[in-house]
Coordinates of C-alpha atoms in Angstrom, one line a residue:
X530 CA 32.6 38.9 12.5
X531 CA 34.9 40.8 10.3
X532 CA 36.3 37.9 8.5
X533 CA 33.1 35.9 7.7
X534 CA 30.2 38.3 8.3
X535 CA 28.4 36.1 10.9
X536 CA 27.0 37.5 13.9
X537 CA 29.2 37.7 17.0
X538 CA 28.3 36.1 20.4
X539 CA 30.5 38.8 22.0
X540 CA 30.4 42.2 20.3
X541 CA 33.3 43.3 22.2
X542 CA 35.5 40.9 20.3
X543 CA 35.0 42.8 16.9
X544 CA 38.2 44.6 17.5
X545 CA 40.2 41.6 18.2
X546 CA 43.4 41.0 16.1
X547 CA 43.0 37.7 14.0
X548 CA 45.3 34.7 14.4
X549 CA 46.3 32.6 11.3
X550 CA 47.4 28.9 12.3
X551 CA 49.6 26.6 10.2
X552 CA 48.0 23.1 10.0
X553 CA 49.5 20.0 8.8
X554 CA 47.6 18.3 5.9
X555 CA 49.6 15.3 5.1
X556 CA 47.4 12.0 5.3
X557 CA 49.0 10.5 8.4
X558 CA 48.2 13.9 10.3
X559 CA 44.5 13.6 9.5
X560 CA 41.8 14.0 10.8
X561 CA 42.9 17.5 12.3
X562 CA 41.4 18.8 15.2
X563 CA 39.7 22.4 15.5
X564 CA 39.9 23.3 11.8
X565 CA 36.2 23.2 11.4
X566 CA 35.8 26.1 13.9
X567 CA 38.0 28.4 11.7
X568 CA 36.2 31.5 10.2
X569 CA 38.4 31.0 7.0
X570 CA 40.6 28.3 5.8
X571 CA 43.5 28.6 3.4
X572 CA 45.0 25.7 1.5
X573 CA 48.2 25.7 -0.8
X574 CA 50.4 23.1 -2.3
X575 CA 53.7 23.2 -0.7
X576 CA 56.7 20.9 -1.5
X577 CA 56.6 17.1 -2.1
X578 CA 53.0 17.5 -3.6
X579 CA 51.5 17.8 -0.2
X580 CA 49.2 20.8 0.9
X581 CA 49.2 22.9 4.1
X582 CA 46.5 24.6 5.6
X583 CA 46.2 27.9 7.4
X584 CA 43.1 28.4 9.7
X585 CA 42.2 31.9 10.4
X586 CA 40.3 33.0 13.5
X587 CA 39.0 36.6 13.7
X588 CA 39.2 36.2 17.6
X589 CA 41.9 33.9 19.3
X590 CA 39.3 33.4 22.1
X591 CA 37.4 31.2 19.6
X592 CA 40.3 28.9 18.9
X593 CA 39.5 25.4 20.3
X594 CA 42.0 22.6 20.9
X595 CA 43.7 22.5 17.4
X596 CA 46.4 20.7 15.6
X597 CA 48.5 19.5 14.3
X598 CA 50.5 22.8 14.1
X599 CA 53.2 22.7 11.4
X600 CA 56.0 24.8 10.1
X601 CA 55.6 28.0 8.2
X602 CA 56.1 28.8 4.3
X603 CA 56.8 32.2 3.3
X604 CA 53.7 32.5 1.0
X605 CA 51.4 32.1 4.1
X606 CA 52.8 35.2 5.9
X607 CA 51.3 37.2 2.8
X608 CA 48.1 35.4 3.1
X609 CA 47.7 36.0 6.8
X610 CA 48.8 39.6 6.1
X611 CA 45.6 40.2 4.3
X612 CA 43.9 40.4 7.7
X613 CA 47.0 41.5 9.6
X614 CA 46.7 38.3 11.6
X615 CA 49.5 36.9 14.1
X616 CA 50.9 34.0 12.3
X617 CA 50.8 30.9 14.6
X618 CA 53.3 28.0 13.6
X619 CA 56.0 25.4 14.9
X620 CA 59.0 25.9 12.9
X621 CA 59.5 27.1 9.4
X622 CA 61.4 27.2 6.3
X623 CA 64.5 29.4 5.9
X624 CA 62.6 31.6 3.5
X625 CA 59.7 32.1 6.0
X626 CA 62.1 32.9 8.8
X627 CA 63.9 35.2 6.6
X628 CA 60.6 37.1 5.7
X629 CA 59.6 37.2 9.3
X630 CA 62.8 38.8 10.4
X631 CA 62.9 41.1 7.5
X632 CA 59.3 42.4 7.8
X633 CA 59.1 42.1 11.5
X634 CA 56.0 39.8 11.3
X635 CA 54.3 39.2 14.5
X636 CA 54.3 35.4 15.1
X637 CA 53.9 32.8 17.8
X638 CA 56.5 30.0 17.3
X639 CA 58.3 27.4 19.3
X640 CA 61.3 29.6 19.1
X641 CA 59.7 32.5 20.9
X642 CA 56.6 31.0 22.9
X643 CA 57.3 27.2 23.4
X644 CA 54.8 27.4 26.3
X645 CA 51.9 27.9 23.7
X646 CA 52.4 24.4 22.5
X647 CA 52.2 20.8 23.6
X648 CA 52.6 17.6 22.0
X649 CA 49.6 15.0 22.2
X650 CA 50.9 11.8 23.7
X651 CA 48.4 9.7 21.7
X652 CA 49.1 11.5 18.4
X653 CA 52.8 11.3 19.0
X654 CA 52.4 7.5 19.2
X655 CA 50.0 6.9 16.5
X656 CA 50.9 9.5 13.9
X657 CA 54.7 10.5 14.7
X658 CA 56.5 13.2 16.7
X659 CA 56.3 15.8 14.1
X660 CA 52.6 15.5 13.8
X661 CA 51.6 15.8 17.3
X662 CA 51.7 19.4 18.2
X663 CA 48.6 21.3 19.5
X664 CA 47.5 24.7 20.9
X665 CA 44.4 26.3 22.2
X666 CA 42.9 29.9 22.2
X667 CA 43.9 30.3 25.9
X668 CA 47.6 29.4 25.2
X669 CA 47.7 31.7 22.3
X670 CA 46.1 34.7 24.2
X671 CA 48.9 34.1 27.1
X672 CA 51.6 34.1 24.4
X673 CA 50.2 37.3 22.7
X674 CA 50.5 39.0 26.2
X675 CA 54.0 37.6 27.0
X676 CA 55.2 38.7 23.7
X677 CA 53.6 42.1 24.0
X678 CA 52.0 41.7 20.5
X679 CA 49.3 44.0 19.6
X680 CA 46.1 42.5 20.0
X681 CA 43.8 44.9 18.2
X682 CA 42.8 44.7 14.6
X683 CA 44.0 47.1 12.0
X684 CA 40.9 47.5 10.0
X685 CA 39.0 49.9 12.3
X686 CA 36.4 47.0 13.0
X687 CA 35.2 47.0 9.6
X688 CA 34.6 43.7 7.6
X689 CA 37.5 42.5 5.5
X690 CA 35.1 41.5 2.6
X691 CA 31.9 42.8 1.2
X692 CA 28.9 40.8 2.6
X693 CA 25.4 40.4 1.9
X694 CA 23.1 42.6 4.1
X695 CA 21.5 39.4 5.8
X696 CA 22.1 35.7 6.4
X697 CA 20.1 34.7 3.3
X698 CA 22.3 32.9 0.8
X699 CA 22.3 34.4 -2.5
X700 CA 23.8 32.0 -5.1
X701 CA 26.7 32.9 -7.2
X702 CA 25.7 34.6 -10.6
X703 CA 26.9 31.8 -13.0
X704 CA 26.5 28.2 -13.8
X705 CA 25.5 25.1 -11.7
X706 CA 28.2 24.0 -9.1
X707 CA 27.3 21.1 -7.0
X708 CA 30.3 18.9 -7.4
X709 CA 33.9 20.5 -7.6
X710 CA 37.3 18.9 -8.1
X711 CA 40.2 21.3 -7.3
X712 CA 43.4 19.2 -7.9
X713 CA 46.5 20.4 -6.1
X714 CA 48.7 17.4 -7.0
X715 CA 48.8 13.7 -7.8
X716 CA 48.7 13.3 -4.0
X717 CA 46.0 15.6 -3.0
X718 CA 42.9 16.5 -4.8
X719 CA 40.3 18.7 -3.0
X720 CA 36.7 18.0 -3.7
X721 CA 33.6 20.0 -2.7
X722 CA 30.1 18.7 -2.7
X723 CA 27.0 20.9 -2.4
X724 CA 24.4 20.2 0.4
X725 CA 21.3 22.0 -0.6
X726 CA 19.7 21.4 2.9
X727 CA 22.5 23.5 4.6
X728 CA 23.5 25.5 1.5
X729 CA 27.1 24.5 2.4
X730 CA 29.8 22.8 0.4
X731 CA 31.3 19.6 2.2
X732 CA 35.1 19.3 1.7
X733 CA 36.7 15.9 0.7
X734 CA 40.2 14.8 0.3
X735 CA 41.9 11.4 0.0
X736 CA 38.8 10.0 -1.3
X737 CA 36.8 10.8 1.9
X738 CA 35.1 13.7 3.6
X739 CA 37.6 15.8 5.6
X740 CA 36.7 15.6 9.3
X741 CA 37.4 17.8 12.3
X742 CA 38.1 15.2 14.9
X743 CA 36.8 17.6 17.7
X744 CA 33.2 17.3 16.4
X745 CA 33.2 14.3 14.0
X746 CA 31.7 16.4 11.4
X747 CA 33.0 17.3 7.8
X748 CA 34.4 20.6 7.0
X749 CA 31.5 22.9 5.6
X750 CA 32.0 26.2 3.8
X751 CA 29.3 28.7 2.6
X752 CA 32.0 30.4 0.2
X753 CA 34.6 28.7 -1.9
X754 CA 37.2 31.1 -3.5
X755 CA 38.9 28.8 -5.7
X756 CA 42.1 30.8 -7.3
X757 CA 44.8 30.2 -9.5
X758 CA 48.2 31.7 -9.6
X759 CA 51.6 31.5 -11.3
X760 CA 53.7 29.1 -9.2
X761 CA 57.6 28.9 -9.6
X762 CA 60.4 27.5 -7.5
X763 CA 61.8 29.8 -4.8
X764 CA 65.5 30.3 -5.5
X765 CA 65.6 27.2 -7.7
X766 CA 65.0 24.9 -4.7
X767 CA 62.1 22.9 -3.5
X768 CA 60.1 25.7 -1.9
X769 CA 57.4 27.1 -4.0
X770 CA 56.9 30.8 -4.9
X771 CA 53.3 32.1 -5.6
X772 CA 52.7 35.2 -7.4
X773 CA 50.0 36.8 -5.3
X774 CA 49.8 40.0 -7.3
X775 CA 46.6 39.2 -9.2
X776 CA 44.8 36.5 -11.2
X777 CA 41.6 34.8 -12.0
X778 CA 39.4 32.1 -10.4
X779 CA 35.9 31.3 -9.3
X780 CA 33.5 32.2 -6.5
X781 CA 31.2 29.3 -5.7
X782 CA 28.3 29.7 -3.2
X783 CA 24.5 28.6 -3.1
X784 CA 25.1 25.8 -5.7
X785 CA 26.6 28.2 -8.5
X786 CA 29.8 29.4 -9.7
X787 CA 30.9 32.5 -11.4
X788 CA 34.2 33.6 -12.8
X789 CA 36.1 36.3 -10.7
X790 CA 39.4 38.3 -10.9
X791 CA 41.4 38.9 -7.7
X792 CA 44.2 41.1 -6.6
X793 CA 46.3 40.7 -3.3
X794 CA 49.9 42.2 -3.6
X795 CA 52.3 42.8 -0.7
X796 CA 51.9 41.3 2.7
X797 CA 49.6 43.9 4.5
X798 CA 47.4 44.3 1.3
X799 CA 43.8 43.0 1.7
X800 CA 42.2 40.9 -0.9
X801 CA 40.0 42.4 -3.8
X802 CA 37.7 40.2 -5.5
X803 CA 36.0 41.6 -8.7
X804 CA 33.1 40.2 -10.8
X805 CA 33.0 39.9 -14.5
X806 CA 31.3 43.2 -14.7
X807 CA 34.1 45.0 -12.9
X808 CA 32.0 45.4 -9.7
X809 CA 33.1 44.2 -6.2
X810 CA 32.3 40.7 -5.4
X811 CA 29.7 40.5 -2.5
X812 CA 30.1 37.4 -0.5
X813 CA 27.5 35.4 1.6
X814 CA 27.8 35.4 5.3
X815 CA 29.5 32.2 6.3
X816 CA 32.6 30.2 6.5
X817 CA 35.1 30.6 3.6
X818 CA 37.5 28.4 1.9
X819 CA 40.3 30.0 -0.2
X820 CA 42.4 27.5 -2.4
X821 CA 45.2 28.5 -4.6
X822 CA 46.8 26.3 -7.1
X823 CA 48.7 26.6 -10.3
X824 CA 47.3 28.0 -13.4
X825 CA 48.2 24.7 -15.1
X826 CA 45.6 22.8 -13.2
X827 CA 42.0 22.4 -14.5
X828 CA 39.2 23.2 -12.0
X829 CA 36.3 20.6 -12.7
X830 CA 32.9 22.2 -11.9
X831 CA 29.6 20.3 -12.3

């Protein structure tokens, strides 16, 4: 798998183009469906102190029933662009639509592929109309074909990160990290608790484990990339603007944490992660969480 380094069940899917799906993360819209199956999960604070998720799948065929799908913010276009992923969303901010039009971003939206989505009747009743949209990999593949989008990846089937040569987990080269608090806002504080038995981190929010309703299991990640960036207001309004050129953060894996530097840049530039000695960071093979918050926030690692 070119995104998380795990073995593929179907080797032919190595050349598939990723999809990046916008996911609602307001409390009334939890638990979500399908996000535990993502190869990589992004999280950013958006307006009104809430966060939004983007679930990235290396191959759309692996996307289960997933939701709730929500509207796009422009910074997520750049995050999806790190893998040249097709952006999947239901609506968007004016800044997001402006960037989609300006850059010619390949995307699947209610405006160009309404048949890719449906509203879950039970969710519509219990959670509300705007929190009820779902899709599946089958529907996304149909939309990709109908929209004549390129379905082959742009990295010549190479991995997007440097990975350890085998599945053994190599702890990050730093201090102990078994309980991490990553505050996005007063409303949403992400927590990560290390499970030594599985060598994964269980994600929590709203004072409980974050669950994938499809499986009933909490979200688990082998690799945490907790990054900090300068965040300002976009055009002076409520939308946020993330400086994704470069910054610092932590790589956390195997019960330990180390400080790293990162670079991103423009939309189609991939991520670059560097250790303190200037060498490229080598990730463990496994699911990846990338959280980005403001440099003013304090990351608590114990």
